[in-house]
């Protein structure tokens, strides 16, 4: 099993910044990809940013150019730097790890963008 613990998040104003962090523990050798997804109220969970085991990066269309994912494979961590936040970035953000043995999720952390 893999456990994911998220930190960060909270309240930010439009145009502001926040940073989310996620640390994996347990059977981390099972992990290939790590990233972040988000789920806004009444919407489906959607990709925010992903870093594959091979180093490739994918971003959701709505965050391209504003968010940056950082992954430290040695420490089994993945961070999400969120800049120029918008109202529509308000959501619960989930850390995700994928591997040959499964798909793992963190407990989620709330990000609220409000003036």
PDB file of C-alpha atoms in Angstrom:
ATOM      1  CA  UNK A   1       0.000   0.000   0.000  1.00  0.00           C
ATOM      2  CA  UNK A   2       0.943   3.619  -0.567  1.00  0.00           C
ATOM      3  CA  UNK A   3      -0.112   6.425   1.731  1.00  0.00           C
ATOM      4  CA  UNK A   4      -0.273  10.022   0.519  1.00  0.00           C
ATOM      5  CA  UNK A   5      -0.334  12.983   2.898  1.00  0.00           C
ATOM      6  CA  UNK A   6      -1.085  16.440   1.560  1.00  0.00           C
ATOM      7  CA  UNK A   7      -0.331  19.818   3.090  1.00  0.00           C
ATOM      8  CA  UNK A   8      -0.822  23.390   2.052  1.00  0.00           C
ATOM      9  CA  UNK A   9      -3.920  24.845   0.529  1.00  0.00           C
ATOM     10  CA  UNK A  10      -6.246  27.316   2.176  1.00  0.00           C
ATOM     11  CA  UNK A  11      -7.566  30.713   1.156  1.00  0.00           C
ATOM     12  CA  UNK A  12      -6.055  33.000  -1.451  1.00  0.00           C
ATOM     13  CA  UNK A  13      -7.120  36.107  -3.303  1.00  0.00           C
ATOM     14  CA  UNK A  14      -7.434  36.225  -7.075  1.00  0.00           C
ATOM     15  CA  UNK A  15      -3.977  36.705  -8.526  1.00  0.00           C
ATOM     16  CA  UNK A  16      -2.361  35.213  -5.451  1.00  0.00           C
ATOM     17  CA  UNK A  17      -0.289  32.081  -4.968  1.00  0.00           C
ATOM     18  CA  UNK A  18      -0.422  28.896  -2.957  1.00  0.00           C
ATOM     19  CA  UNK A  19       1.761  25.813  -2.786  1.00  0.00           C
ATOM     20  CA  UNK A  20       0.565  22.283  -2.155  1.00  0.00           C
ATOM     21  CA  UNK A  21       2.818  19.468  -0.994  1.00  0.00           C
ATOM     22  CA  UNK A  22       2.344  15.720  -0.975  1.00  0.00           C
ATOM     23  CA  UNK A  23       4.526  13.057   0.620  1.00  0.00           C
ATOM     24  CA  UNK A  24       4.227   9.367  -0.173  1.00  0.00           C
ATOM     25  CA  UNK A  25       5.082   6.582   2.233  1.00  0.00           C
ATOM     26  CA  UNK A  26       4.706   2.838   2.373  1.00  0.00           C
ATOM     27  CA  UNK A  27       5.356   0.792  -0.735  1.00  0.00           C
ATOM     28  CA  UNK A  28       6.683   3.730  -2.719  1.00  0.00           C
ATOM     29  CA  UNK A  29       8.588   1.444  -5.058  1.00  0.00           C
ATOM     30  CA  UNK A  30       5.188   0.728  -6.601  1.00  0.00           C
ATOM     31  CA  UNK A  31       4.818   4.347  -7.769  1.00  0.00           C
ATOM     32  CA  UNK A  32       5.369   5.381 -11.347  1.00  0.00           C
ATOM     33  CA  UNK A  33       3.422   8.607 -11.870  1.00  0.00           C
ATOM     34  CA  UNK A  34       2.597  11.280  -9.298  1.00  0.00           C
ATOM     35  CA  UNK A  35       0.424  14.307  -9.665  1.00  0.00           C
ATOM     36  CA  UNK A  36      -2.525  16.414  -8.633  1.00  0.00           C
ATOM     37  CA  UNK A  37      -6.200  16.348  -9.481  1.00  0.00           C
ATOM     38  CA  UNK A  38      -9.000  18.610  -8.334  1.00  0.00           C
ATOM     39  CA  UNK A  39     -12.731  18.405  -7.880  1.00  0.00           C
ATOM     40  CA  UNK A  40     -14.904  21.481  -7.750  1.00  0.00           C
ATOM     41  CA  UNK A  41     -18.395  21.393  -6.308  1.00  0.00           C
ATOM     42  CA  UNK A  42     -20.765  19.644  -8.678  1.00  0.00           C
ATOM     43  CA  UNK A  43     -18.021  18.671 -11.120  1.00  0.00           C
ATOM     44  CA  UNK A  44     -15.978  15.580 -11.851  1.00  0.00           C
ATOM     45  CA  UNK A  45     -12.431  15.130 -10.647  1.00  0.00           C
ATOM     46  CA  UNK A  46      -9.995  16.457 -13.263  1.00  0.00           C
ATOM     47  CA  UNK A  47      -6.284  16.431 -13.923  1.00  0.00           C
ATOM     48  CA  UNK A  48      -4.318  19.453 -12.738  1.00  0.00           C
ATOM     49  CA  UNK A  49      -0.727  18.328 -13.251  1.00  0.00           C
ATOM     50  CA  UNK A  50       1.130  15.057 -13.586  1.00  0.00           C
ATOM     51  CA  UNK A  51       4.786  14.027 -13.618  1.00  0.00           C
ATOM     52  CA  UNK A  52       5.438  10.557 -14.982  1.00  0.00           C
ATOM     53  CA  UNK A  53       8.141   8.230 -13.797  1.00  0.00           C
ATOM     54  CA  UNK A  54      10.002   8.978 -17.001  1.00  0.00           C
ATOM     55  CA  UNK A  55       9.959  12.710 -16.341  1.00  0.00           C
ATOM     56  CA  UNK A  56       7.210  13.787 -18.723  1.00  0.00           C
ATOM     57  CA  UNK A  57       4.821  16.480 -17.518  1.00  0.00           C
ATOM     58  CA  UNK A  58       1.164  17.045 -18.301  1.00  0.00           C
ATOM     59  CA  UNK A  59      -1.026  19.965 -17.259  1.00  0.00           C
ATOM     60  CA  UNK A  60      -4.734  20.556 -17.427  1.00  0.00           C
ATOM     61  CA  UNK A  61      -5.606  23.149 -20.055  1.00  0.00           C
ATOM     62  CA  UNK A  62      -6.969  25.635 -17.544  1.00  0.00           C
ATOM     63  CA  UNK A  63      -3.798  25.761 -15.437  1.00  0.00           C
ATOM     64  CA  UNK A  64      -1.145  25.711 -18.172  1.00  0.00           C
ATOM     65  CA  UNK A  65       1.278  28.564 -17.631  1.00  0.00           C
ATOM     66  CA  UNK A  66       0.068  29.302 -14.104  1.00  0.00           C
ATOM     67  CA  UNK A  67       0.767  26.104 -12.168  1.00  0.00           C
ATOM     68  CA  UNK A  68       4.031  24.184 -11.919  1.00  0.00           C
ATOM     69  CA  UNK A  69       4.553  20.658 -10.648  1.00  0.00           C
ATOM     70  CA  UNK A  70       7.744  19.647  -8.880  1.00  0.00           C
ATOM     71  CA  UNK A  71       8.576  16.059  -8.113  1.00  0.00           C
ATOM     72  CA  UNK A  72      11.406  14.679  -6.010  1.00  0.00           C
ATOM     73  CA  UNK A  73      11.591  10.961  -6.729  1.00  0.00           C
ATOM     74  CA  UNK A  74      14.269  10.362  -4.112  1.00  0.00           C
ATOM     75  CA  UNK A  75      12.056  11.841  -1.391  1.00  0.00           C
ATOM     76  CA  UNK A  76       8.770  10.576  -2.863  1.00  0.00           C
ATOM     77  CA  UNK A  77       7.255  14.034  -2.822  1.00  0.00           C
ATOM     78  CA  UNK A  78       5.329  16.107  -5.327  1.00  0.00           C
ATOM     79  CA  UNK A  79       4.556  19.807  -4.968  1.00  0.00           C
ATOM     80  CA  UNK A  80       2.210  22.041  -6.894  1.00  0.00           C
ATOM     81  CA  UNK A  81       3.048  25.739  -7.139  1.00  0.00           C
ATOM     82  CA  UNK A  82      -0.076  27.675  -8.047  1.00  0.00           C
ATOM     83  CA  UNK A  83       0.319  31.248  -9.256  1.00  0.00           C
ATOM     84  CA  UNK A  84      -2.125  33.806 -10.580  1.00  0.00           C
ATOM     85  CA  UNK A  85      -5.005  31.991  -8.921  1.00  0.00           C
ATOM     86  CA  UNK A  86      -8.514  32.488 -10.273  1.00  0.00           C
ATOM     87  CA  UNK A  87     -11.952  32.040  -8.731  1.00  0.00           C
ATOM     88  CA  UNK A  88     -12.419  28.918 -10.841  1.00  0.00           C
ATOM     89  CA  UNK A  89      -9.410  27.266  -9.205  1.00  0.00           C
ATOM     90  CA  UNK A  90     -11.510  26.792  -6.084  1.00  0.00           C
ATOM     91  CA  UNK A  91     -11.744  23.042  -5.475  1.00  0.00           C
ATOM     92  CA  UNK A  92     -10.575  20.157  -3.344  1.00  0.00           C
ATOM     93  CA  UNK A  93      -7.131  19.151  -4.567  1.00  0.00           C
ATOM     94  CA  UNK A  94      -6.048  15.523  -4.387  1.00  0.00           C
ATOM     95  CA  UNK A  95      -2.587  14.071  -4.578  1.00  0.00           C
ATOM     96  CA  UNK A  96      -2.415  10.971  -6.770  1.00  0.00           C
ATOM     97  CA  UNK A  97       0.100   8.208  -7.282  1.00  0.00           C
ATOM     98  CA  UNK A  98      -0.177   5.537  -9.947  1.00  0.00           C
ATOM     99  CA  UNK A  99       1.762   2.330 -10.276  1.00  0.00           C
ATOM    100  CA  UNK A 100       1.549  -1.209 -11.486  1.00  0.00           C
ATOM    101  CA  UNK A 101      -0.226  -2.263  -8.316  1.00  0.00           C
ATOM    102  CA  UNK A 102      -2.828   0.447  -8.073  1.00  0.00           C
ATOM    103  CA  UNK A 103      -4.035   4.005  -8.039  1.00  0.00           C
ATOM    104  CA  UNK A 104      -3.676   5.875  -4.743  1.00  0.00           C
ATOM    105  CA  UNK A 105      -5.260   9.087  -3.478  1.00  0.00           C
ATOM    106  CA  UNK A 106      -4.604  11.512  -0.664  1.00  0.00           C
ATOM    107  CA  UNK A 107      -7.371  12.766   1.587  1.00  0.00           C
ATOM    108  CA  UNK A 108      -7.717  16.036  -0.293  1.00  0.00           C
ATOM    109  CA  UNK A 109      -7.010  19.636   0.658  1.00  0.00           C
ATOM    110  CA  UNK A 110      -9.310  22.592   0.079  1.00  0.00           C
ATOM    111  CA  UNK A 111      -8.193  25.548  -2.011  1.00  0.00           C
ATOM    112  CA  UNK A 112     -10.500  28.548  -2.006  1.00  0.00           C
ATOM    113  CA  UNK A 113      -9.921  31.611  -4.147  1.00  0.00           C
ATOM    114  CA  UNK A 114     -11.985  34.527  -2.944  1.00  0.00           C
ATOM    115  CA  UNK A 115     -11.750  38.284  -2.639  1.00  0.00           C
TER     116      UNK A 115
END
